[in-house]
mmCIF file of C-alpha atoms and ligand atoms in Angstrom:
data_model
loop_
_atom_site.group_PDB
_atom_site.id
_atom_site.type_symbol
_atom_site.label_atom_id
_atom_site.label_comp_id
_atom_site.label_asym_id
_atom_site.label_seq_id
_atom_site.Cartn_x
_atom_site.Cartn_y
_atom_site.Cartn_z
ATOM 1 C CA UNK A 14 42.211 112.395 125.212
ATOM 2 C CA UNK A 15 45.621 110.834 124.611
ATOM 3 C CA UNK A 16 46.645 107.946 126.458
ATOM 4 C CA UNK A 17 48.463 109.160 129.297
ATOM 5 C CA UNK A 18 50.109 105.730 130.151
ATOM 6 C CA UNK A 19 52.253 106.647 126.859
ATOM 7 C CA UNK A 20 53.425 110.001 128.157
ATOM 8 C CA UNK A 21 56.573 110.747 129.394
ATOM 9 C CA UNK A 22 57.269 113.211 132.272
ATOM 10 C CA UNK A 23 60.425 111.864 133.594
ATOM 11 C CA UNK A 24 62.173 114.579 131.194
ATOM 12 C CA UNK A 25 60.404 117.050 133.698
ATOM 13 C CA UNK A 26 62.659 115.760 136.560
ATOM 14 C CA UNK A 27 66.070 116.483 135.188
ATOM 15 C CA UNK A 28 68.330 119.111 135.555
ATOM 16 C CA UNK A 29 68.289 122.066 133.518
ATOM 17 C CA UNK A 30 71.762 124.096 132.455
ATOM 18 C CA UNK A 31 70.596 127.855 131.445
ATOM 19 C CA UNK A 32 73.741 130.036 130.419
ATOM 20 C CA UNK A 33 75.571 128.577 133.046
ATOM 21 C CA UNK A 34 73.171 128.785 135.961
ATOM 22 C CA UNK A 35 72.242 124.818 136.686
ATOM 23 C CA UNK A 36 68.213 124.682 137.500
ATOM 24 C CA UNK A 37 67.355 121.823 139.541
ATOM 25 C CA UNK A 38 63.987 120.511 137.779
ATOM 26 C CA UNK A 39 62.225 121.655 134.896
ATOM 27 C CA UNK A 40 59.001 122.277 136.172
ATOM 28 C CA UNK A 41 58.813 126.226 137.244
ATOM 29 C CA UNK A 42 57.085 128.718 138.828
ATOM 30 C CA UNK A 43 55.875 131.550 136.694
ATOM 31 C CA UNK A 44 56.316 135.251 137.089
ATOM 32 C CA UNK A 45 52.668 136.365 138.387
ATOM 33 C CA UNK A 46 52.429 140.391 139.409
ATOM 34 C CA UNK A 47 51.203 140.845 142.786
ATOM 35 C CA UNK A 48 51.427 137.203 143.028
ATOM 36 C CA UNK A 49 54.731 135.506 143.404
ATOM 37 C CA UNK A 50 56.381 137.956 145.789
ATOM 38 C CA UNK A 51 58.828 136.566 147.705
ATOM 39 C CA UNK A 52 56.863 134.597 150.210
ATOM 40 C CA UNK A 53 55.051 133.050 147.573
ATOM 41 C CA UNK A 54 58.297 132.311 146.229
ATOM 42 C CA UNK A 55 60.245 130.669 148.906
ATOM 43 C CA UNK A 56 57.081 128.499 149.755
ATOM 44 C CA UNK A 57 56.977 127.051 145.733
ATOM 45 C CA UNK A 58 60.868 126.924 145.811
ATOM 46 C CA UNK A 59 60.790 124.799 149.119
ATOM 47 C CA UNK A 60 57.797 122.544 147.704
ATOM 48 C CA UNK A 61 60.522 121.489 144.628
ATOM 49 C CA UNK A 62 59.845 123.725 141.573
ATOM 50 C CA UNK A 63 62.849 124.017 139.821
ATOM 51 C CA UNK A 64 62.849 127.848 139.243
ATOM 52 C CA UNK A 65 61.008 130.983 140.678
ATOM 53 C CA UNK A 66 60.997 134.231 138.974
ATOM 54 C CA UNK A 67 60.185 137.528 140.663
ATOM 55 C CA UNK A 68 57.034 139.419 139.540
ATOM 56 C CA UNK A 69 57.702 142.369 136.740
ATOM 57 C CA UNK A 70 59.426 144.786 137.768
ATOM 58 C CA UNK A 71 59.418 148.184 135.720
ATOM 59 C CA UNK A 72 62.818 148.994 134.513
ATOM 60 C CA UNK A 73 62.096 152.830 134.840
ATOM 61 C CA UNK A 74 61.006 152.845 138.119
ATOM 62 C CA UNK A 75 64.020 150.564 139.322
ATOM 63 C CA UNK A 76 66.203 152.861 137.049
ATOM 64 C CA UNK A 77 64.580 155.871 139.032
ATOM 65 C CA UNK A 78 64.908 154.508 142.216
ATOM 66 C CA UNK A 79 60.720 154.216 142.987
ATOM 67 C CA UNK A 80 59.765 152.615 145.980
ATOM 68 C CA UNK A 81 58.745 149.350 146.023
ATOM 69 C CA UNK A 82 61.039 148.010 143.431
ATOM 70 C CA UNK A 83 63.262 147.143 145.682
ATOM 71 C CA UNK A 84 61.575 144.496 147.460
ATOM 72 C CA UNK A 85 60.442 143.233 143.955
ATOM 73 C CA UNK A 86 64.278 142.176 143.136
ATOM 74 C CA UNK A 87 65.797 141.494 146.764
ATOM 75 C CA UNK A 88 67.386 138.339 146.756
ATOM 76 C CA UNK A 89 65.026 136.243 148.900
ATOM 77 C CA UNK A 90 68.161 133.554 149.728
ATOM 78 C CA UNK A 91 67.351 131.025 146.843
ATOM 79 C CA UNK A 92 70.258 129.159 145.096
ATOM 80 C CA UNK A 93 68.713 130.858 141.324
ATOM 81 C CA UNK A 94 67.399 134.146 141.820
ATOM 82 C CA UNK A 95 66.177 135.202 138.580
ATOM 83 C CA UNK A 96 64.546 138.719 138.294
ATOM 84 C CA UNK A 97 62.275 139.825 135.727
ATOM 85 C CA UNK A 98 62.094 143.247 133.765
ATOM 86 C CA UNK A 99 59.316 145.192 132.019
ATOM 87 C CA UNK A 100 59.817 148.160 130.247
ATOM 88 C CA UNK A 101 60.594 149.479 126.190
ATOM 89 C CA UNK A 102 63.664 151.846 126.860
ATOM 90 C CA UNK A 103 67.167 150.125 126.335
ATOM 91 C CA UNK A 104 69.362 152.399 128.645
ATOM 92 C CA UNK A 105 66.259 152.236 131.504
ATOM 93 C CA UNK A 106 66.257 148.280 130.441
ATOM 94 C CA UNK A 107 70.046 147.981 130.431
ATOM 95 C CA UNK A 108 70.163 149.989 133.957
ATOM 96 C CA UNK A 109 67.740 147.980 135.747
ATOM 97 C CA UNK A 110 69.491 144.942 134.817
ATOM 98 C CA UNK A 111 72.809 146.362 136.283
ATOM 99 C CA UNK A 112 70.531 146.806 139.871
ATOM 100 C CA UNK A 113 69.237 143.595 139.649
ATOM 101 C CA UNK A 114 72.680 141.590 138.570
ATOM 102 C CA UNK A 115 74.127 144.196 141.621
ATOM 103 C CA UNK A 116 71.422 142.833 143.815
ATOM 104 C CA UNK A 117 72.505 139.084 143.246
ATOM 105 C CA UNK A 118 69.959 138.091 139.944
ATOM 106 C CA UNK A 119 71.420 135.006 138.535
ATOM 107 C CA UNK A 120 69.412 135.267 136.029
ATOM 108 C CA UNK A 121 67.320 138.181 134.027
ATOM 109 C CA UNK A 122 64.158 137.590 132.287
ATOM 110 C CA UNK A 123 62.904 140.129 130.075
ATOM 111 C CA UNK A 124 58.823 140.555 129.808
ATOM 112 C CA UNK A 125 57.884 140.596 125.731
ATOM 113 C CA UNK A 126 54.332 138.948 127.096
ATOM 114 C CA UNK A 127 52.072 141.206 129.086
ATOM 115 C CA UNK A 128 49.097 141.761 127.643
ATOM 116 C CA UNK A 129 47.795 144.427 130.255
ATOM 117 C CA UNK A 130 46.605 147.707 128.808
ATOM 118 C CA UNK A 131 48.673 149.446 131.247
ATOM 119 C CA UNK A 132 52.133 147.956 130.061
ATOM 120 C CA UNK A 133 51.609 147.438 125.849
ATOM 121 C CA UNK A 134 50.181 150.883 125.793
ATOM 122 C CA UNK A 135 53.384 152.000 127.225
ATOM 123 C CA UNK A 136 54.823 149.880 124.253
ATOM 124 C CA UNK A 137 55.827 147.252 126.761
ATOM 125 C CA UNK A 138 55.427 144.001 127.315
ATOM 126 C CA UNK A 139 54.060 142.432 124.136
ATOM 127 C CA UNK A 140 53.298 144.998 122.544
ATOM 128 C CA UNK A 141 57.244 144.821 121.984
ATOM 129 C CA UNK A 142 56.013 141.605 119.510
ATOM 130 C CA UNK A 143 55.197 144.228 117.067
ATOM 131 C CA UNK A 144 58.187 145.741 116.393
ATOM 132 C CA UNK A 145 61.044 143.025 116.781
ATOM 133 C CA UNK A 146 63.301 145.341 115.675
ATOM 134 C CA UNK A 147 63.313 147.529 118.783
ATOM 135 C CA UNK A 148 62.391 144.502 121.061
ATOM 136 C CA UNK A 149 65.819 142.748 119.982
ATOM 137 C CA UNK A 150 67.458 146.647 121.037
ATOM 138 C CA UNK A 151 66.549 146.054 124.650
ATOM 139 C CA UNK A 152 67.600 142.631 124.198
ATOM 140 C CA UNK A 153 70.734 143.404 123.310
ATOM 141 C CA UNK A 154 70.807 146.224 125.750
ATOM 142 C CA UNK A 155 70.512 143.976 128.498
ATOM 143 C CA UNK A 156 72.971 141.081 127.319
ATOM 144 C CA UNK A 157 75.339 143.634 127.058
ATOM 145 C CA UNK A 158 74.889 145.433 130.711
ATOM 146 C CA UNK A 159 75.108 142.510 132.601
ATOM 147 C CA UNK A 160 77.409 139.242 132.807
ATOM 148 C CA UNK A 161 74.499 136.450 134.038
ATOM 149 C CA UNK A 162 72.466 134.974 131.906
ATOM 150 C CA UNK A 163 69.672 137.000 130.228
ATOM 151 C CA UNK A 164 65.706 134.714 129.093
ATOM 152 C CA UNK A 165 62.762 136.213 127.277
ATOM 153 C CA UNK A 166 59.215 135.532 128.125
ATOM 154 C CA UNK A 167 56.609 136.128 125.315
ATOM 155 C CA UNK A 168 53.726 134.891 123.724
ATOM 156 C CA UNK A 169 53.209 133.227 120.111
ATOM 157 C CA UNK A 170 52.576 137.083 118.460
ATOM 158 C CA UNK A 171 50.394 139.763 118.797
ATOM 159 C CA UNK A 172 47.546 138.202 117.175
ATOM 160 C CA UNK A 173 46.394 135.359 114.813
ATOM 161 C CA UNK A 174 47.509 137.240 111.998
ATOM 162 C CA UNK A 175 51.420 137.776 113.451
ATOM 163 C CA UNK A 176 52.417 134.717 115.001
ATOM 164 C CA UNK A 177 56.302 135.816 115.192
ATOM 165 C CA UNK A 178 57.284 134.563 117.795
ATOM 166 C CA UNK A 179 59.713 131.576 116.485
ATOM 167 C CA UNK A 180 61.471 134.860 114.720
ATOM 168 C CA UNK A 181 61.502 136.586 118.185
ATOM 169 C CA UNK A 182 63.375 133.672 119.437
ATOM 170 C CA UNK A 183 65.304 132.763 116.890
ATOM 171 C CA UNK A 184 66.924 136.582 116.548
ATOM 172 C CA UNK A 185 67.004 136.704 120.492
ATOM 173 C CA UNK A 186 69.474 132.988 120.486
ATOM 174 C CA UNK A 187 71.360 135.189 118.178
ATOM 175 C CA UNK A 188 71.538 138.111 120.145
ATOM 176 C CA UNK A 189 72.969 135.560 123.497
ATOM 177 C CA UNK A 190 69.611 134.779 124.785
ATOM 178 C CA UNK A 191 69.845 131.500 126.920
ATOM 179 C CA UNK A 192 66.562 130.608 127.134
ATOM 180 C CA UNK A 193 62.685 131.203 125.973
ATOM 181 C CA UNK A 194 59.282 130.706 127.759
ATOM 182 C CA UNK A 195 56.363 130.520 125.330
ATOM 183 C CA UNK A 196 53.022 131.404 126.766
ATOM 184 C CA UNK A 197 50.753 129.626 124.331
ATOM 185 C CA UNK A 198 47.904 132.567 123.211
ATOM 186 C CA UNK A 199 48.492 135.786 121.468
ATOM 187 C CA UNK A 200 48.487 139.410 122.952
ATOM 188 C CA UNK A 201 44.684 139.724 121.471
ATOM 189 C CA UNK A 202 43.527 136.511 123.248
ATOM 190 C CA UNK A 203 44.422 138.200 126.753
ATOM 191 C CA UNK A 204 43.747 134.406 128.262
ATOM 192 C CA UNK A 205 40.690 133.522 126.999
ATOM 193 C CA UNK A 206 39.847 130.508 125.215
ATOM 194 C CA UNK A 207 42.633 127.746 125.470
ATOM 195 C CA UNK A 208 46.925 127.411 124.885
ATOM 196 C CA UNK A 209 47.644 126.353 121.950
ATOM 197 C CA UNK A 210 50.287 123.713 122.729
ATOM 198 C CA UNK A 211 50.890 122.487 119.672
ATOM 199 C CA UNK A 212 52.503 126.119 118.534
ATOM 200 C CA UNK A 213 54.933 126.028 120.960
ATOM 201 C CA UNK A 214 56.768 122.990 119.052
ATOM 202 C CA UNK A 215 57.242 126.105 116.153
ATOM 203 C CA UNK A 216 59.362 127.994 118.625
ATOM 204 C CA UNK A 217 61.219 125.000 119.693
ATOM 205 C CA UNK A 218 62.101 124.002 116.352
ATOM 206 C CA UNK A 219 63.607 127.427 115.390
ATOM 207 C CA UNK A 220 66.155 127.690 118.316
ATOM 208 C CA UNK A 221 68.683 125.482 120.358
ATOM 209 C CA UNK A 222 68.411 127.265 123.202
ATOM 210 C CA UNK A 223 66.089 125.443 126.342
ATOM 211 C CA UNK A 224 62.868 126.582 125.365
ATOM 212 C CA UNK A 225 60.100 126.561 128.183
ATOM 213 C CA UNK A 226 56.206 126.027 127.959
ATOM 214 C CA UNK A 227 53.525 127.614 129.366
ATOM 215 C CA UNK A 228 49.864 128.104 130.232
ATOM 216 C CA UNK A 229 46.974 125.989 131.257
ATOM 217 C CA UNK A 230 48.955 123.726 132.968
ATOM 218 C CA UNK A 231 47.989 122.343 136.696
ATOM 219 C CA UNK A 232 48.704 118.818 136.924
ATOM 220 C CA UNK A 233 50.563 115.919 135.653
ATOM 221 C CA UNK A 234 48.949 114.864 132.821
ATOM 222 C CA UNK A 235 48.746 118.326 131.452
ATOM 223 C CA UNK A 236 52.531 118.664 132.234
ATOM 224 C CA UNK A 237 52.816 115.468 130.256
ATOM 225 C CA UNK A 238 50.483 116.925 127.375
ATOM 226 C CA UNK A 239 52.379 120.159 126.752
ATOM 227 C CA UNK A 240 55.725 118.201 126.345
ATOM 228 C CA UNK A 241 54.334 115.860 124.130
ATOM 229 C CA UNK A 242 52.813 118.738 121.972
ATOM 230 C CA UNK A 243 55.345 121.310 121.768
ATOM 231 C CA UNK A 244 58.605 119.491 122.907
ATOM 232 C CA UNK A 245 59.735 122.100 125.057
ATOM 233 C CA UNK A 246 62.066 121.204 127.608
ATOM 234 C CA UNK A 247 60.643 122.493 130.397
ATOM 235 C CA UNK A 248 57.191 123.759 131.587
ATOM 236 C CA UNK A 249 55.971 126.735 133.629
ATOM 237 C CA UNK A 250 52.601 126.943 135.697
ATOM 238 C CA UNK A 251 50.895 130.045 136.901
ATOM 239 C CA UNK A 252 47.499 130.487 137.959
ATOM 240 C CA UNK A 253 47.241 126.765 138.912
ATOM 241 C CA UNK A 254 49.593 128.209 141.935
ATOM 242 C CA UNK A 255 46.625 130.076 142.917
ATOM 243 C CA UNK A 256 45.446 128.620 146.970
ATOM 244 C CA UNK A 257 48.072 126.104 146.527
ATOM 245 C CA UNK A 258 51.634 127.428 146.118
ATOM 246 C CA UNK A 259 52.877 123.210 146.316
ATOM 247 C CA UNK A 260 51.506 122.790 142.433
ATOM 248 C CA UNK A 261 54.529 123.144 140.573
ATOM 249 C CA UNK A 262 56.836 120.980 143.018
ATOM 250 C CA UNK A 263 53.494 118.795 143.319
ATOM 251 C CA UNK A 264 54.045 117.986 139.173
ATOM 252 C CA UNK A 265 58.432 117.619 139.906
ATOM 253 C CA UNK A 266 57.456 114.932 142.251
ATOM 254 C CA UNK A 267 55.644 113.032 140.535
ATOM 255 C CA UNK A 268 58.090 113.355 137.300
ATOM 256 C CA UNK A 269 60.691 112.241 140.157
ATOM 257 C CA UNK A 270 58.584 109.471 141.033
ATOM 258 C CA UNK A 271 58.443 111.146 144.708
ATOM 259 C CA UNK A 272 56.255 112.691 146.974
ATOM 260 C CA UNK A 273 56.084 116.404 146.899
ATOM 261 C CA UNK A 274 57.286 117.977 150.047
ATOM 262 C CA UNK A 275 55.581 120.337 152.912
ATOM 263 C CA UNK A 276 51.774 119.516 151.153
ATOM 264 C CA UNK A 277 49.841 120.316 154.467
ATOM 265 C CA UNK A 278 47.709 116.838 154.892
ATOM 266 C CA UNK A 279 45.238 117.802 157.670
ATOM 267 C CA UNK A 280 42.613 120.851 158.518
ATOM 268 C CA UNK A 281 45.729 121.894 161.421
ATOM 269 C CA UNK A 282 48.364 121.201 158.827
ATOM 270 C CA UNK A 283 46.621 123.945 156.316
ATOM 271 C CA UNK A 284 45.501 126.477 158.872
ATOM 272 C CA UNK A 285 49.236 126.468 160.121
ATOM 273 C CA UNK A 286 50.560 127.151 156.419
ATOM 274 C CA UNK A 287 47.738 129.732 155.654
ATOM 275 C CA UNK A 288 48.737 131.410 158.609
ATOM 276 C CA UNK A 289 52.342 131.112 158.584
ATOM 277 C CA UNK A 290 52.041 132.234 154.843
ATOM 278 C CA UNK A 291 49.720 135.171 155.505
ATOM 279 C CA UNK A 292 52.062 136.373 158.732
ATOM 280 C CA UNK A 293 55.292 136.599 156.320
ATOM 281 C CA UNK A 294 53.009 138.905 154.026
ATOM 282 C CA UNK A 295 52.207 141.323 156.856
ATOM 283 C CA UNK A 296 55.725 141.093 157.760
ATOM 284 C CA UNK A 297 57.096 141.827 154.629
ATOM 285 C CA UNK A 298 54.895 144.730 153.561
ATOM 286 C CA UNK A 299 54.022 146.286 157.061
ATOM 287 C CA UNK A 300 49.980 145.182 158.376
ATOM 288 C CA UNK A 301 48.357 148.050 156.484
ATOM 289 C CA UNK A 302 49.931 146.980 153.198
ATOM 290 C CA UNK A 303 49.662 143.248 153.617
ATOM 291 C CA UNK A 304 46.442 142.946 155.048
ATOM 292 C CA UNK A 305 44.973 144.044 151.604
ATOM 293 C CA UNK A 306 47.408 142.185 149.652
ATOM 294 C CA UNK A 307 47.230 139.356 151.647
ATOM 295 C CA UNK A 308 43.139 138.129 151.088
ATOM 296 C CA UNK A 309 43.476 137.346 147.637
ATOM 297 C CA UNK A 310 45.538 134.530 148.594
ATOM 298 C CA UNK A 311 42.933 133.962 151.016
ATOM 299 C CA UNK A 312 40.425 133.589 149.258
ATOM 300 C CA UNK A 313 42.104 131.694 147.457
ATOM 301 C CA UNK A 314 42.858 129.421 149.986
ATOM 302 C CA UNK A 315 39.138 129.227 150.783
ATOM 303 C CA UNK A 316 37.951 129.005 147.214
ATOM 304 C CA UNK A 317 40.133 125.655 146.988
ATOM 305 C CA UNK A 318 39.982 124.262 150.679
ATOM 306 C CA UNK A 319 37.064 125.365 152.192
ATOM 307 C CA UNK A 320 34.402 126.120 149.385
ATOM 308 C CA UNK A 321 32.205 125.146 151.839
ATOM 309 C CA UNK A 322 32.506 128.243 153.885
ATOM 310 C CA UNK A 323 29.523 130.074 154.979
ATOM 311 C CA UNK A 324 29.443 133.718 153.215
ATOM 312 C CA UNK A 325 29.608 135.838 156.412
ATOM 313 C CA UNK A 326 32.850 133.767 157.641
ATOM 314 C CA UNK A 327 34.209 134.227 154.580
ATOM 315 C CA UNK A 328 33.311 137.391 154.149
ATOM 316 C CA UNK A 329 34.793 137.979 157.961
ATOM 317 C CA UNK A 330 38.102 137.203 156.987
ATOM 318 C CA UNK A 331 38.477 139.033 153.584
ATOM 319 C CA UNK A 332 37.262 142.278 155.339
ATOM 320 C CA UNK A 333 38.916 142.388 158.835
ATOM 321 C CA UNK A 334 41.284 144.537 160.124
ATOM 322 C CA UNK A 335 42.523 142.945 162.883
ATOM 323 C CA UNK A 336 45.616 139.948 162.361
ATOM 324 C CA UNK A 337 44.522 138.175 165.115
ATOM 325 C CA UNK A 338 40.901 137.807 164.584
ATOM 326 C CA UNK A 339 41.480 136.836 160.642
ATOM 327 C CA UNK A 340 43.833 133.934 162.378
ATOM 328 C CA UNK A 341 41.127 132.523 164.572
ATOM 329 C CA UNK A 342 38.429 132.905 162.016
ATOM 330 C CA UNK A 343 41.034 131.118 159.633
ATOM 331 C CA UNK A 344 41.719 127.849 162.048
ATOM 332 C CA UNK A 345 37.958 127.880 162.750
ATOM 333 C CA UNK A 346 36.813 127.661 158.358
ATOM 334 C CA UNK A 347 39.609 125.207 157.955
ATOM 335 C CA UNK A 348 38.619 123.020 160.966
ATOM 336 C CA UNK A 349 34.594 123.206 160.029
ATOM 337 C CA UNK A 350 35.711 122.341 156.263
ATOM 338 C CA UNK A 351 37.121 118.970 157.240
ATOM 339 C CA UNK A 352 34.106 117.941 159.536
ATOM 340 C CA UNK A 353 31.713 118.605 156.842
ATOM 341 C CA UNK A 354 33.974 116.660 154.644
ATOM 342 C CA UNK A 355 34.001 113.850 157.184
ATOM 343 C CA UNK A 356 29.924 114.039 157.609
ATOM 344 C CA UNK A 357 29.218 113.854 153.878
ATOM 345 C CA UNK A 358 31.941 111.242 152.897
ATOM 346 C CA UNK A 359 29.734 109.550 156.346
ATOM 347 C CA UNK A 360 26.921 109.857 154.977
HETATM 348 C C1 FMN B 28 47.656 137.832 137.824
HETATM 349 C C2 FMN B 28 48.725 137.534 136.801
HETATM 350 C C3 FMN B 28 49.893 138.260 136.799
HETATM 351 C C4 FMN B 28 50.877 138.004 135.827
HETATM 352 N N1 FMN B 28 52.048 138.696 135.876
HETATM 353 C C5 FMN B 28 53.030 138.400 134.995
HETATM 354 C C6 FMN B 28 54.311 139.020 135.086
HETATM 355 O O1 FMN B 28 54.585 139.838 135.978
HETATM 356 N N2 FMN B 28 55.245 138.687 134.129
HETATM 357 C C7 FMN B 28 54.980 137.768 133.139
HETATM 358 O O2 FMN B 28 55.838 137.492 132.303
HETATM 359 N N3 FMN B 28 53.798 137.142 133.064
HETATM 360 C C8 FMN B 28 52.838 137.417 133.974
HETATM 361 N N4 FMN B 28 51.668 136.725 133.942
HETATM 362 C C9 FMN B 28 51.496 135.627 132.952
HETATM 363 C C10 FMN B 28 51.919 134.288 133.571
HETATM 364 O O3 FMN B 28 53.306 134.274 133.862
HETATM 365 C C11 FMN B 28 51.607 133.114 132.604
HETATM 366 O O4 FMN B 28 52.299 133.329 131.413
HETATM 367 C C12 FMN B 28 50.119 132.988 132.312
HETATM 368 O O5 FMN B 28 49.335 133.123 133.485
HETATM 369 C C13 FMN B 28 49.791 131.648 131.623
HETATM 370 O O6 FMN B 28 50.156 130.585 132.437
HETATM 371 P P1 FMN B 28 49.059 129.771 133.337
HETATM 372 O O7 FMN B 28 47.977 129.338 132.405
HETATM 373 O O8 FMN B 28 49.835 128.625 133.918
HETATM 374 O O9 FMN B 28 48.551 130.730 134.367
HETATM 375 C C14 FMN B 28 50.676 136.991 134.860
HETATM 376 C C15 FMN B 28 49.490 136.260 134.887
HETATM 377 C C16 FMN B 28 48.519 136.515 135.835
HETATM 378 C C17 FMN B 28 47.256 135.702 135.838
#
């Protein structure tokens, strides 16, 4: 374990200038699919991460004009609204960056790191790792459709054996790419075993471009780590997000040397911001809809605040049907959470 009195996150609180669109902090929220809609979104935005990005969107359904895209890249009223694409055809690529500049995207992120079965055996996502050739075609594709700023998300290669990714970058600065995010594991790795930090620094040193940090990161110190080990000059957190949307501006504030804003401090506090956060998803997507998507943040929330749940509550609220009863059952887990708290720490 390094000594974490040495490490620096200060870096973490500065601004961050990305082809022209100025990013507040350096600590961001990443792209998670059926994750970081736009409630999930505006809460990390208003907690202090620096940057949000929208979940994948297909390129060739948005080209097509499928349903649901359109709520993936509506601008949710954020100063940086950055979109991100998916797909492995330039002119569908190229088109659904002209819909998502036309919707108000400040910024366009193309996907080069899925690992889903779904999207690289469509030859997207990273599968596009194998064949930099016609990854740097959409690339180019979409720098030339649209005037903001165009990033790349991938991971270090495909595999062990390919680990391209500081040519990906390199050829995409080339190509007027203004920034990279590095998701430390290959394609084969999915996300088992651990990030290897240290690669990242590879990537950094072959571009000038910002380049951007990710995975396994959930609190300071591993905020800190990551710098130290790759040198990136920012850092992006995922599935740390997960039952507590505050974690990335959690990490700004403390680079800031400030205290994280909106972090609900009692049982009320949370109950209010489950709910609140669980009414804009039925609003959003209708209560048929967002009822279902809705309990995995749920359970979420319970995993992380109220372990302590008995199984039929639990299991109350991740099967009803009815808003209001999930509600009550909701402020009633949170509230017996924090008296069993209080009895143990009693005790
Ligand atoms: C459920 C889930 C959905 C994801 N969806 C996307 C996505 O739409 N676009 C993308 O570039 N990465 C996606 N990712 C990858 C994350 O952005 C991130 O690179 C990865 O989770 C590693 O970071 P972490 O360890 O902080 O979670 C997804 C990851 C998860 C777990």
């Amino acid at each position: 374990m390094p000594d974490l009195s040495k490490l620096d996150l200060t870096k973490l609180a500065l601004p961050l200038d990305v082809g022209g669109a100025r990013i507040r902090n350096r600590l961001f929220l990443a792209p998670m699919s059926g994750i970081t809609d736009e409630p999930f979104r505006q809460r990390a935005y208003a907690h202090g991460a620096g940057l949000v990005v929208s979940e994948m969107v297909a390129s060739g359904e948005l080209a097509r004009g499928r349903a649901g895209c359109g709520l993936r890249i509506r601008h949710s009223g954020l100063p940086v609204h950055m979109v991100q694409l998916a797909g492995r055809e330039a002119a569908h690529m190229a088109e659904g960056a002209r819909i998502a500049a036309g919707e108000g995207a400040d910024i366009i992120d193309i996907n080069m790191g899925c690992p889903a079965k779904k999207v690289t055996g469509g030859y997207a996502g990273s599968a596009l790792m194998r064949d930099l050739d016609h990854a740097l075609s959409l690339i180019e594709a979409v720098v030339g459709a649209v005037e903001v700023p165009v990033t790349v998300k991938m991971r270090l290669g495909w595999d062990e054996g390919a680990l391209n990714a500081p040519l990906l970058a390199r050829r995409a600065e080339q190509a007027g790419v203004s920034m990279v995010t590095v998701h430390g594991r290959t394609r084969c790795q999915f996300y088992q075993g651990k990030a290897d930090w240290r690669a990242i620094a590879r990537i950094k040193q072959a571009v000038s471009i910002p380049v951007v940090a990710n995975g396994d990161v959930g609190s300071p110190a591993e905020a800190a780590m990551i710098l130290d080990q790759s040198g990136a000059d920012a850092v992006m957190v995922g599935r740390a997000h997960y039952g507590a949307p505050w974690t990335a501006g959690s990490i700004a504030a403390t680079a800031a040397g400030e205290t994280a804003s909106g972090i609900p401090a009692s049982p009320q506090a949370l109950a209010d911001y489950v709910i609140a956060h669980y009414e804009d998803m039925l609003a959003l997507y209708g209560i048929e809809s967002g009822l279902r998507q809705a309990r995995k943040h749920l359970g979420w929330y319970l995993d992380r605040h109220a372990a302590s749940a008995a199984s039929d509550q639990r299991k109350a609220i991740l099967t009803s049907f009815e808003p209001a009863q999930v509600i009550a059952r909701l402020r009633d887990v949170f509230q017996s959470a924090a008296e069993s708290a209080d009895l143990r720490s009693a005790a």
